[in-house]
Amino acid sequence: WGIDSWLNGQEGECNWKKVSCNGDAKITSLSLDSAKLNGKIPPEISALSHLQKLDLHGNEITGFVPNQIGDMKSIEYIYLEGNSLGGSIPQSICDLREKKLLFLTADCDSDPPLILCSCCTNCAATAIGGDDGEKRASAIQKKLKRLSKSAVLALEGSPQNKAMTWLINEDVAKLGANSAILGQRYVLALLYFALGGDDWPFKRWLIGEKSECTFPGVACEGGKVTTISLVSSGLTGSLPAEVSLLTSLEYLDLSGNHISGAIPKGVGKLKKLERLFLQKNDFMGLVPPSICKINSLVEFKVDCSEVECRCCTNCDTTPPPPPQSDANTDSRTESTSSQFSPSEQKGTPPPPAIIPRDDAIKEALHEVVGNEKSSEFRSKALSWILEQDDEDANDPRLVQRYVIAVVYFALGADGLALAGLDECSWTGIVCDGEGRIVEINVASSNLMGSIPDEISFLEYLKRIDMSDNGLAGEIPEGITNLFFLEKLYLYGNSFYSREPKDLCYLTYGKLTNIRLDCNIRCGCCTECGVPENTNTNE
């Protein structure tokens, strides 16, 4: 082999080259690419039940792919191209595409193919340089011309051209033209280039070998994109019509950005779409009628002051019925109708009613409070906003004020924070020049309870230090949505023994300093436990 240190009695297998393990010393990755391997893949490899990545490409492996690999329920990436494997990929492995398997590559692009594969995400060619590379590029370009207009695709600097160039020259997945996910991956890359991806707060789109299903804000089922949620992520530009190619899309939330132009007609082709959120953007014009005809669509929001919409669920464009003029109309109706001019009596809606402050605030906080069963600290925060605070529903910082109140009540910090009028002056809170909370520093403050999920709505947070308290429960998954987060200190508490599922993905962005207690399994923590230097304001 082109590697050493294997079977070295002085080291455990987790220290062998090209082997990676998790915190429980379970092997999660074998990266044995171009390692001069020969022989056959042993079926016993299936005993590595925690394996997520198996990379055997670029070797001299022969024989057949063992059926037992289909028993590896944790596997996400399998690379087998560049070998001399024969036969076909077993159906048991193809079935994993409906579970966690995101990438599966093999030598199925030759004529005739070296191996048959009905479920590979990429039927790779053994070489991509020289003539083979030119053929691949030409084949991909031909395939993408079916998805985007040829003139736009060929226009240098267009988002479509940038996405195509990335697929051909930069994407380490090196998909072939016949890849089952080529179109989907192209559309995700197109969204990145069309909506200003270089300025997004997270940096894990189009980087490394990751499947598009692992991009921040993207979720898949059976390897097909079903969810895109990029709320308040700094998106700019226009939404490309090619989004219609994501035919399995069920949930699309692009709210809170600066997307402009018209809503593309192609969105109406997303026949599985259930929820569409485009509000708080710069869209203009008319909602395409085809969107209103999507039978599965149950929730649809836009800014109706800028976009004409007859089927949105967050605004009603249907005028009320005209006042009755029937002879049987009672005195109350007559009294009411006499207040309006004849033109108003023909159907012009009356002036909007004044909504009571409490109702307006509850409506403004609806997306944060949601429909979940209330809790004591949420009720406390809402009651404080309604009864003791002087905010109104139009205050742009209402959500922030409510959320930080939830956090403080949840952590039993009643006496710490709420004495000041402005949340930016509360103990432990730091805001930027625009009044947005960027730091929570409540280390050694005798806090108790659990961190609430609502903390994820403080989207500009850069630093969280809640170390050396009495906090317990789970570290909330919502923290993984804080894409600006740079420092997270939660050591010296009693949290459960695992970090949030996607916490480590934030390290591809701005998060560079994570310190949890040493009993918590954390694959990306920079340190664990209480530091020797107790000054946490580093």
mmCIF file of N, CA and C in Angstrom, residues 29-112:
data_model
loop_
_atom_site.group_PDB
_atom_site.id
_atom_site.type_symbol
_atom_site.label_atom_id
_atom_site.label_comp_id
_atom_site.label_asym_id
_atom_site.label_seq_id
_atom_site.Cartn_x
_atom_site.Cartn_y
_atom_site.Cartn_z
ATOM 1 N N SER A 29 -14.746 7.027 8.965
ATOM 2 C CA SER A 29 -14.267 7.336 7.620
ATOM 3 C C SER A 29 -13.047 6.496 7.265
ATOM 4 N N LEU A 30 -13.054 5.937 6.055
ATOM 5 C CA LEU A 30 -11.889 5.270 5.462
ATOM 6 C C LEU A 30 -11.608 5.973 4.144
ATOM 7 N N SER A 31 -10.552 6.749 4.087
ATOM 8 C CA SER A 31 -10.185 7.490 2.880
ATOM 9 C C SER A 31 -8.962 6.830 2.259
ATOM 10 N N LEU A 32 -9.202 5.732 1.561
ATOM 11 C CA LEU A 32 -8.115 4.917 1.014
ATOM 12 C C LEU A 32 -7.987 5.125 -0.486
ATOM 13 N N ASP A 33 -8.209 6.339 -0.937
ATOM 14 C CA ASP A 33 -8.112 6.637 -2.361
ATOM 15 C C ASP A 33 -6.648 6.657 -2.798
ATOM 16 N N SER A 34 -6.411 6.142 -4.004
ATOM 17 C CA SER A 34 -5.067 6.159 -4.622
ATOM 18 C C SER A 34 -4.007 5.630 -3.667
ATOM 19 N N ALA A 35 -4.317 4.507 -3.021
ATOM 20 C CA ALA A 35 -3.406 3.933 -2.030
ATOM 21 C C ALA A 35 -2.787 2.616 -2.504
ATOM 22 N N LYS A 36 -2.887 2.339 -3.810
ATOM 23 C CA LYS A 36 -2.323 1.121 -4.423
ATOM 24 C C LYS A 36 -2.959 -0.138 -3.862
ATOM 25 N N LEU A 37 -4.238 -0.063 -3.536
ATOM 26 C CA LEU A 37 -4.954 -1.235 -3.043
ATOM 27 C C LEU A 37 -5.240 -2.189 -4.197
ATOM 28 N N ASN A 38 -5.190 -3.501 -3.922
ATOM 29 C CA ASN A 38 -5.607 -4.505 -4.897
ATOM 30 C C ASN A 38 -6.358 -5.613 -4.158
ATOM 31 N N GLY A 39 -6.815 -6.591 -4.892
ATOM 32 C CA GLY A 39 -7.607 -7.641 -4.265
ATOM 33 C C GLY A 39 -9.093 -7.306 -4.310
ATOM 34 N N LYS A 40 -9.866 -7.910 -3.395
ATOM 35 C CA LYS A 40 -11.313 -7.737 -3.392
ATOM 36 C C LYS A 40 -11.777 -7.063 -2.105
ATOM 37 N N ILE A 41 -12.920 -6.404 -2.165
ATOM 38 C CA ILE A 41 -13.503 -5.772 -0.973
ATOM 39 C C ILE A 41 -14.099 -6.862 -0.100
ATOM 40 N N PRO A 42 -13.649 -7.015 1.131
ATOM 41 C CA PRO A 42 -14.185 -8.086 1.980
ATOM 42 C C PRO A 42 -15.588 -7.741 2.479
ATOM 43 N N PRO A 43 -16.511 -8.691 2.491
ATOM 44 C CA PRO A 43 -17.870 -8.420 2.984
ATOM 45 C C PRO A 43 -17.896 -8.018 4.455
ATOM 46 N N GLU A 44 -16.847 -8.398 5.194
ATOM 47 C CA GLU A 44 -16.787 -8.062 6.618
ATOM 48 C C GLU A 44 -16.702 -6.550 6.876
ATOM 49 N N ILE A 45 -16.455 -5.774 5.815
ATOM 50 C CA ILE A 45 -16.390 -4.318 5.996
ATOM 51 C C ILE A 45 -17.706 -3.785 6.550
ATOM 52 N N SER A 46 -18.789 -4.531 6.338
ATOM 53 C CA SER A 46 -20.105 -4.094 6.820
ATOM 54 C C SER A 46 -20.172 -4.044 8.340
ATOM 55 N N ALA A 47 -19.206 -4.667 9.027
ATOM 56 C CA ALA A 47 -19.186 -4.636 10.502
ATOM 57 C C ALA A 47 -18.842 -3.238 11.026
ATOM 58 N N LEU A 48 -18.332 -2.366 10.160
ATOM 59 C CA LEU A 48 -18.046 -0.976 10.560
ATOM 60 C C LEU A 48 -19.361 -0.195 10.496
ATOM 61 N N SER A 49 -20.214 -0.418 11.473
ATOM 62 C CA SER A 49 -21.601 0.063 11.421
ATOM 63 C C SER A 49 -21.730 1.571 11.553
ATOM 64 N N HIS A 50 -20.652 2.248 11.994
ATOM 65 C CA HIS A 50 -20.703 3.703 12.130
ATOM 66 C C HIS A 50 -20.039 4.420 10.952
ATOM 67 N N LEU A 51 -19.597 3.654 9.967
ATOM 68 C CA LEU A 51 -18.880 4.246 8.839
ATOM 69 C C LEU A 51 -19.797 5.162 8.035
ATOM 70 N N GLN A 52 -19.312 6.379 7.789
ATOM 71 C CA GLN A 52 -20.067 7.357 7.022
ATOM 72 C C GLN A 52 -19.455 7.594 5.642
ATOM 73 N N LYS A 53 -18.160 7.369 5.527
ATOM 74 C CA LYS A 53 -17.490 7.608 4.249
ATOM 75 C C LYS A 53 -16.565 6.447 3.923
ATOM 76 N N LEU A 54 -16.726 5.902 2.714
ATOM 77 C CA LEU A 54 -15.852 4.848 2.210
ATOM 78 C C LEU A 54 -15.320 5.297 0.860
ATOM 79 N N ASP A 55 -14.050 5.642 0.815
ATOM 80 C CA ASP A 55 -13.435 6.145 -0.411
ATOM 81 C C ASP A 55 -12.339 5.180 -0.844
ATOM 82 N N LEU A 56 -12.634 4.411 -1.903
ATOM 83 C CA LEU A 56 -11.680 3.433 -2.424
ATOM 84 C C LEU A 56 -11.292 3.752 -3.866
ATOM 85 N N HIS A 57 -11.562 4.958 -4.321
ATOM 86 C CA HIS A 57 -11.358 5.242 -5.734
ATOM 87 C C HIS A 57 -9.865 5.332 -6.072
ATOM 88 N N GLY A 58 -9.553 5.064 -7.348
ATOM 89 C CA GLY A 58 -8.178 5.196 -7.829
ATOM 90 C C GLY A 58 -7.259 4.093 -7.371
ATOM 91 N N ASN A 59 -7.766 2.874 -7.258
ATOM 92 C CA ASN A 59 -6.931 1.738 -6.861
ATOM 93 C C ASN A 59 -7.001 0.634 -7.920
ATOM 94 N N GLU A 60 -6.660 -0.589 -7.531
ATOM 95 C CA GLU A 60 -6.683 -1.714 -8.474
ATOM 96 C C GLU A 60 -7.536 -2.838 -7.913
ATOM 97 N N ILE A 61 -8.657 -2.477 -7.313
ATOM 98 C CA ILE A 61 -9.543 -3.445 -6.673
ATOM 99 C C ILE A 61 -10.347 -4.169 -7.750
ATOM 100 N N THR A 62 -10.488 -5.491 -7.589
ATOM 101 C CA THR A 62 -11.199 -6.326 -8.567
ATOM 102 C C THR A 62 -12.388 -7.008 -7.892
ATOM 103 N N GLY A 63 -13.058 -7.868 -8.641
ATOM 104 C CA GLY A 63 -14.172 -8.631 -8.084
ATOM 105 C C GLY A 63 -15.467 -7.838 -8.112
ATOM 106 N N PHE A 64 -16.369 -8.181 -7.183
ATOM 107 C CA PHE A 64 -17.688 -7.570 -7.132
ATOM 108 C C PHE A 64 -17.858 -6.752 -5.857
ATOM 109 N N VAL A 65 -18.781 -5.809 -5.909
ATOM 110 C CA VAL A 65 -19.084 -5.015 -4.720
ATOM 111 C C VAL A 65 -19.956 -5.871 -3.797
ATOM 112 N N PRO A 66 -19.510 -6.128 -2.560
ATOM 113 C CA PRO A 66 -20.261 -7.031 -1.684
ATOM 114 C C PRO A 66 -21.638 -6.485 -1.319
ATOM 115 N N ASN A 67 -22.614 -7.366 -1.360
ATOM 116 C CA ASN A 67 -23.992 -7.025 -1.024
ATOM 117 C C ASN A 67 -24.114 -6.521 0.418
ATOM 118 N N GLN A 68 -23.211 -6.965 1.284
ATOM 119 C CA GLN A 68 -23.296 -6.637 2.713
ATOM 120 C C GLN A 68 -23.114 -5.141 2.998
ATOM 121 N N ILE A 69 -22.522 -4.410 2.053
ATOM 122 C CA ILE A 69 -22.376 -2.960 2.263
ATOM 123 C C ILE A 69 -23.752 -2.321 2.448
ATOM 124 N N GLY A 70 -24.776 -2.941 1.905
ATOM 125 C CA GLY A 70 -26.131 -2.441 2.070
ATOM 126 C C GLY A 70 -26.624 -2.470 3.503
ATOM 127 N N ASP A 71 -25.890 -3.153 4.393
ATOM 128 C CA ASP A 71 -26.260 -3.188 5.817
ATOM 129 C C ASP A 71 -25.683 -2.005 6.592
ATOM 130 N N MET A 72 -24.903 -1.175 5.933
ATOM 131 C CA MET A 72 -24.225 -0.064 6.615
ATOM 132 C C MET A 72 -25.148 1.157 6.615
ATOM 133 N N LYS A 73 -25.997 1.259 7.602
ATOM 134 C CA LYS A 73 -27.071 2.250 7.620
ATOM 135 C C LYS A 73 -26.580 3.674 7.859
ATOM 136 N N SER A 74 -25.327 3.848 8.265
ATOM 137 C CA SER A 74 -24.810 5.196 8.521
ATOM 138 C C SER A 74 -24.040 5.766 7.341
ATOM 139 N N ILE A 75 -23.841 4.976 6.293
ATOM 140 C CA ILE A 75 -22.980 5.382 5.193
ATOM 141 C C ILE A 75 -23.614 6.530 4.403
ATOM 142 N N GLU A 76 -22.800 7.549 4.091
ATOM 143 C CA GLU A 76 -23.258 8.719 3.338
ATOM 144 C C GLU A 76 -22.514 8.877 2.017
ATOM 145 N N TYR A 77 -21.258 8.447 1.965
ATOM 146 C CA TYR A 77 -20.430 8.638 0.772
ATOM 147 C C TYR A 77 -19.713 7.329 0.439
ATOM 148 N N ILE A 78 -19.867 6.875 -0.821
ATOM 149 C CA ILE A 78 -19.151 5.693 -1.298
ATOM 150 C C ILE A 78 -18.539 6.042 -2.649
ATOM 151 N N TYR A 79 -17.208 5.975 -2.730
ATOM 152 C CA TYR A 79 -16.491 6.277 -3.969
ATOM 153 C C TYR A 79 -15.753 5.013 -4.419
ATOM 154 N N LEU A 80 -16.147 4.461 -5.576
ATOM 155 C CA LEU A 80 -15.573 3.197 -6.047
ATOM 156 C C LEU A 80 -14.955 3.319 -7.431
ATOM 157 N N GLU A 81 -14.988 4.508 -8.034
ATOM 158 C CA GLU A 81 -14.515 4.646 -9.405
ATOM 159 C C GLU A 81 -13.003 4.483 -9.487
ATOM 160 N N GLY A 82 -12.528 4.249 -10.711
ATOM 161 C CA GLY A 82 -11.089 4.117 -10.913
ATOM 162 C C GLY A 82 -10.538 2.788 -10.457
ATOM 163 N N ASN A 83 -11.368 1.744 -10.464
ATOM 164 C CA ASN A 83 -10.935 0.397 -10.110
ATOM 165 C C ASN A 83 -11.279 -0.559 -11.244
ATOM 166 N N SER A 84 -11.231 -1.844 -10.969
ATOM 167 C CA SER A 84 -11.581 -2.857 -11.973
ATOM 168 C C SER A 84 -12.717 -3.739 -11.467
ATOM 169 N N LEU A 85 -13.633 -3.112 -10.740
ATOM 170 C CA LEU A 85 -14.789 -3.833 -10.220
ATOM 171 C C LEU A 85 -15.738 -4.179 -11.350
ATOM 172 N N GLY A 86 -16.411 -5.319 -11.241
ATOM 173 C CA GLY A 86 -17.331 -5.764 -12.278
ATOM 174 C C GLY A 86 -18.711 -6.042 -11.722
ATOM 175 N N GLY A 87 -19.566 -6.579 -12.586
ATOM 176 C CA GLY A 87 -20.913 -6.921 -12.149
ATOM 177 C C GLY A 87 -21.808 -5.701 -12.060
ATOM 178 N N SER A 88 -22.532 -5.603 -10.989
ATOM 179 C CA SER A 88 -23.444 -4.466 -10.805
ATOM 180 C C SER A 88 -23.480 -4.079 -9.333
ATOM 181 N N ILE A 89 -23.891 -2.844 -9.086
ATOM 182 C CA ILE A 89 -24.053 -2.388 -7.704
ATOM 183 C C ILE A 89 -25.277 -3.084 -7.115
ATOM 184 N N PRO A 90 -25.143 -3.783 -5.993
ATOM 185 C CA PRO A 90 -26.282 -4.510 -5.419
ATOM 186 C C PRO A 90 -27.459 -3.594 -5.082
ATOM 187 N N GLN A 91 -28.656 -4.125 -5.196
ATOM 188 C CA GLN A 91 -29.857 -3.361 -4.885
ATOM 189 C C GLN A 91 -29.872 -2.925 -3.427
ATOM 190 N N SER A 92 -29.280 -3.722 -2.548
ATOM 191 C CA SER A 92 -29.258 -3.348 -1.125
ATOM 192 C C SER A 92 -28.528 -2.031 -0.907
ATOM 193 N N ILE A 93 -27.510 -1.766 -1.748
ATOM 194 C CA ILE A 93 -26.802 -0.485 -1.657
ATOM 195 C C ILE A 93 -27.656 0.629 -2.253
ATOM 196 N N CYS A 94 -28.314 0.350 -3.367
ATOM 197 C CA CYS A 94 -29.206 1.348 -3.964
ATOM 198 C C CYS A 94 -30.305 1.756 -2.989
ATOM 199 N N ASP A 95 -30.775 0.810 -2.182
ATOM 200 C CA ASP A 95 -31.825 1.116 -1.210
ATOM 201 C C ASP A 95 -31.360 2.145 -0.180
ATOM 202 N N LEU A 96 -30.042 2.229 0.033
ATOM 203 C CA LEU A 96 -29.517 3.207 0.990
ATOM 204 C C LEU A 96 -29.699 4.633 0.499
ATOM 205 N N ARG A 97 -29.978 4.823 -0.806
ATOM 206 C CA ARG A 97 -30.220 6.176 -1.324
ATOM 207 C C ARG A 97 -31.473 6.776 -0.706
ATOM 208 N N GLU A 98 -32.381 5.914 -0.204
ATOM 209 C CA GLU A 98 -33.582 6.397 0.470
ATOM 210 C C GLU A 98 -33.324 6.661 1.943
ATOM 211 N N LYS A 99 -32.111 6.380 2.384
ATOM 212 C CA LYS A 99 -31.762 6.621 3.788
ATOM 213 C C LYS A 99 -30.741 7.746 3.858
ATOM 214 N N LYS A 100 -29.477 7.429 4.144
ATOM 215 C CA LYS A 100 -28.474 8.475 4.330
ATOM 216 C C LYS A 100 -27.490 8.606 3.173
ATOM 217 N N LEU A 101 -27.456 7.643 2.275
ATOM 218 C CA LEU A 101 -26.440 7.651 1.217
ATOM 219 C C LEU A 101 -26.663 8.818 0.264
ATOM 220 N N LEU A 102 -25.675 9.717 0.196
ATOM 221 C CA LEU A 102 -25.779 10.928 -0.612
ATOM 222 C C LEU A 102 -24.992 10.818 -1.912
ATOM 223 N N PHE A 103 -23.790 10.264 -1.852
ATOM 224 C CA PHE A 103 -22.935 10.124 -3.028
ATOM 225 C C PHE A 103 -22.588 8.656 -3.223
ATOM 226 N N LEU A 104 -22.725 8.198 -4.458
ATOM 227 C CA LEU A 104 -22.308 6.843 -4.822
ATOM 228 C C LEU A 104 -21.735 6.915 -6.227
ATOM 229 N N THR A 105 -20.438 6.650 -6.368
ATOM 230 C CA THR A 105 -19.795 6.747 -7.672
ATOM 231 C C THR A 105 -19.140 5.423 -8.034
ATOM 232 N N ALA A 106 -19.164 5.123 -9.324
ATOM 233 C CA ALA A 106 -18.547 3.897 -9.828
ATOM 234 C C ALA A 106 -18.223 4.095 -11.301
ATOM 235 N N ASP A 107 -17.515 3.122 -11.892
ATOM 236 C CA ASP A 107 -17.103 3.207 -13.298
ATOM 237 C C ASP A 107 -18.229 2.704 -14.199
ATOM 238 N N CYS A 108 -19.276 3.492 -14.296
ATOM 239 C CA CYS A 108 -20.434 3.070 -15.102
ATOM 240 C C CYS A 108 -20.660 4.008 -16.270
ATOM 241 N N ASP A 109 -19.635 4.788 -16.643
ATOM 242 C CA ASP A 109 -19.801 5.777 -17.705
ATOM 243 C C ASP A 109 -19.105 5.366 -18.995
ATOM 244 N N SER A 110 -18.437 4.215 -18.998
ATOM 245 C CA SER A 110 -17.741 3.776 -20.209
ATOM 246 C C SER A 110 -18.712 3.026 -21.123
ATOM 247 N N ASP A 111 -18.267 2.678 -22.292
ATOM 248 C CA ASP A 111 -19.106 1.970 -23.247
ATOM 249 C C ASP A 111 -18.363 0.743 -23.757
ATOM 250 N N PRO A 112 -18.692 -0.469 -23.287
ATOM 251 C CA PRO A 112 -19.719 -0.760 -22.277
ATOM 252 C C PRO A 112 -19.212 -0.400 -20.882
#
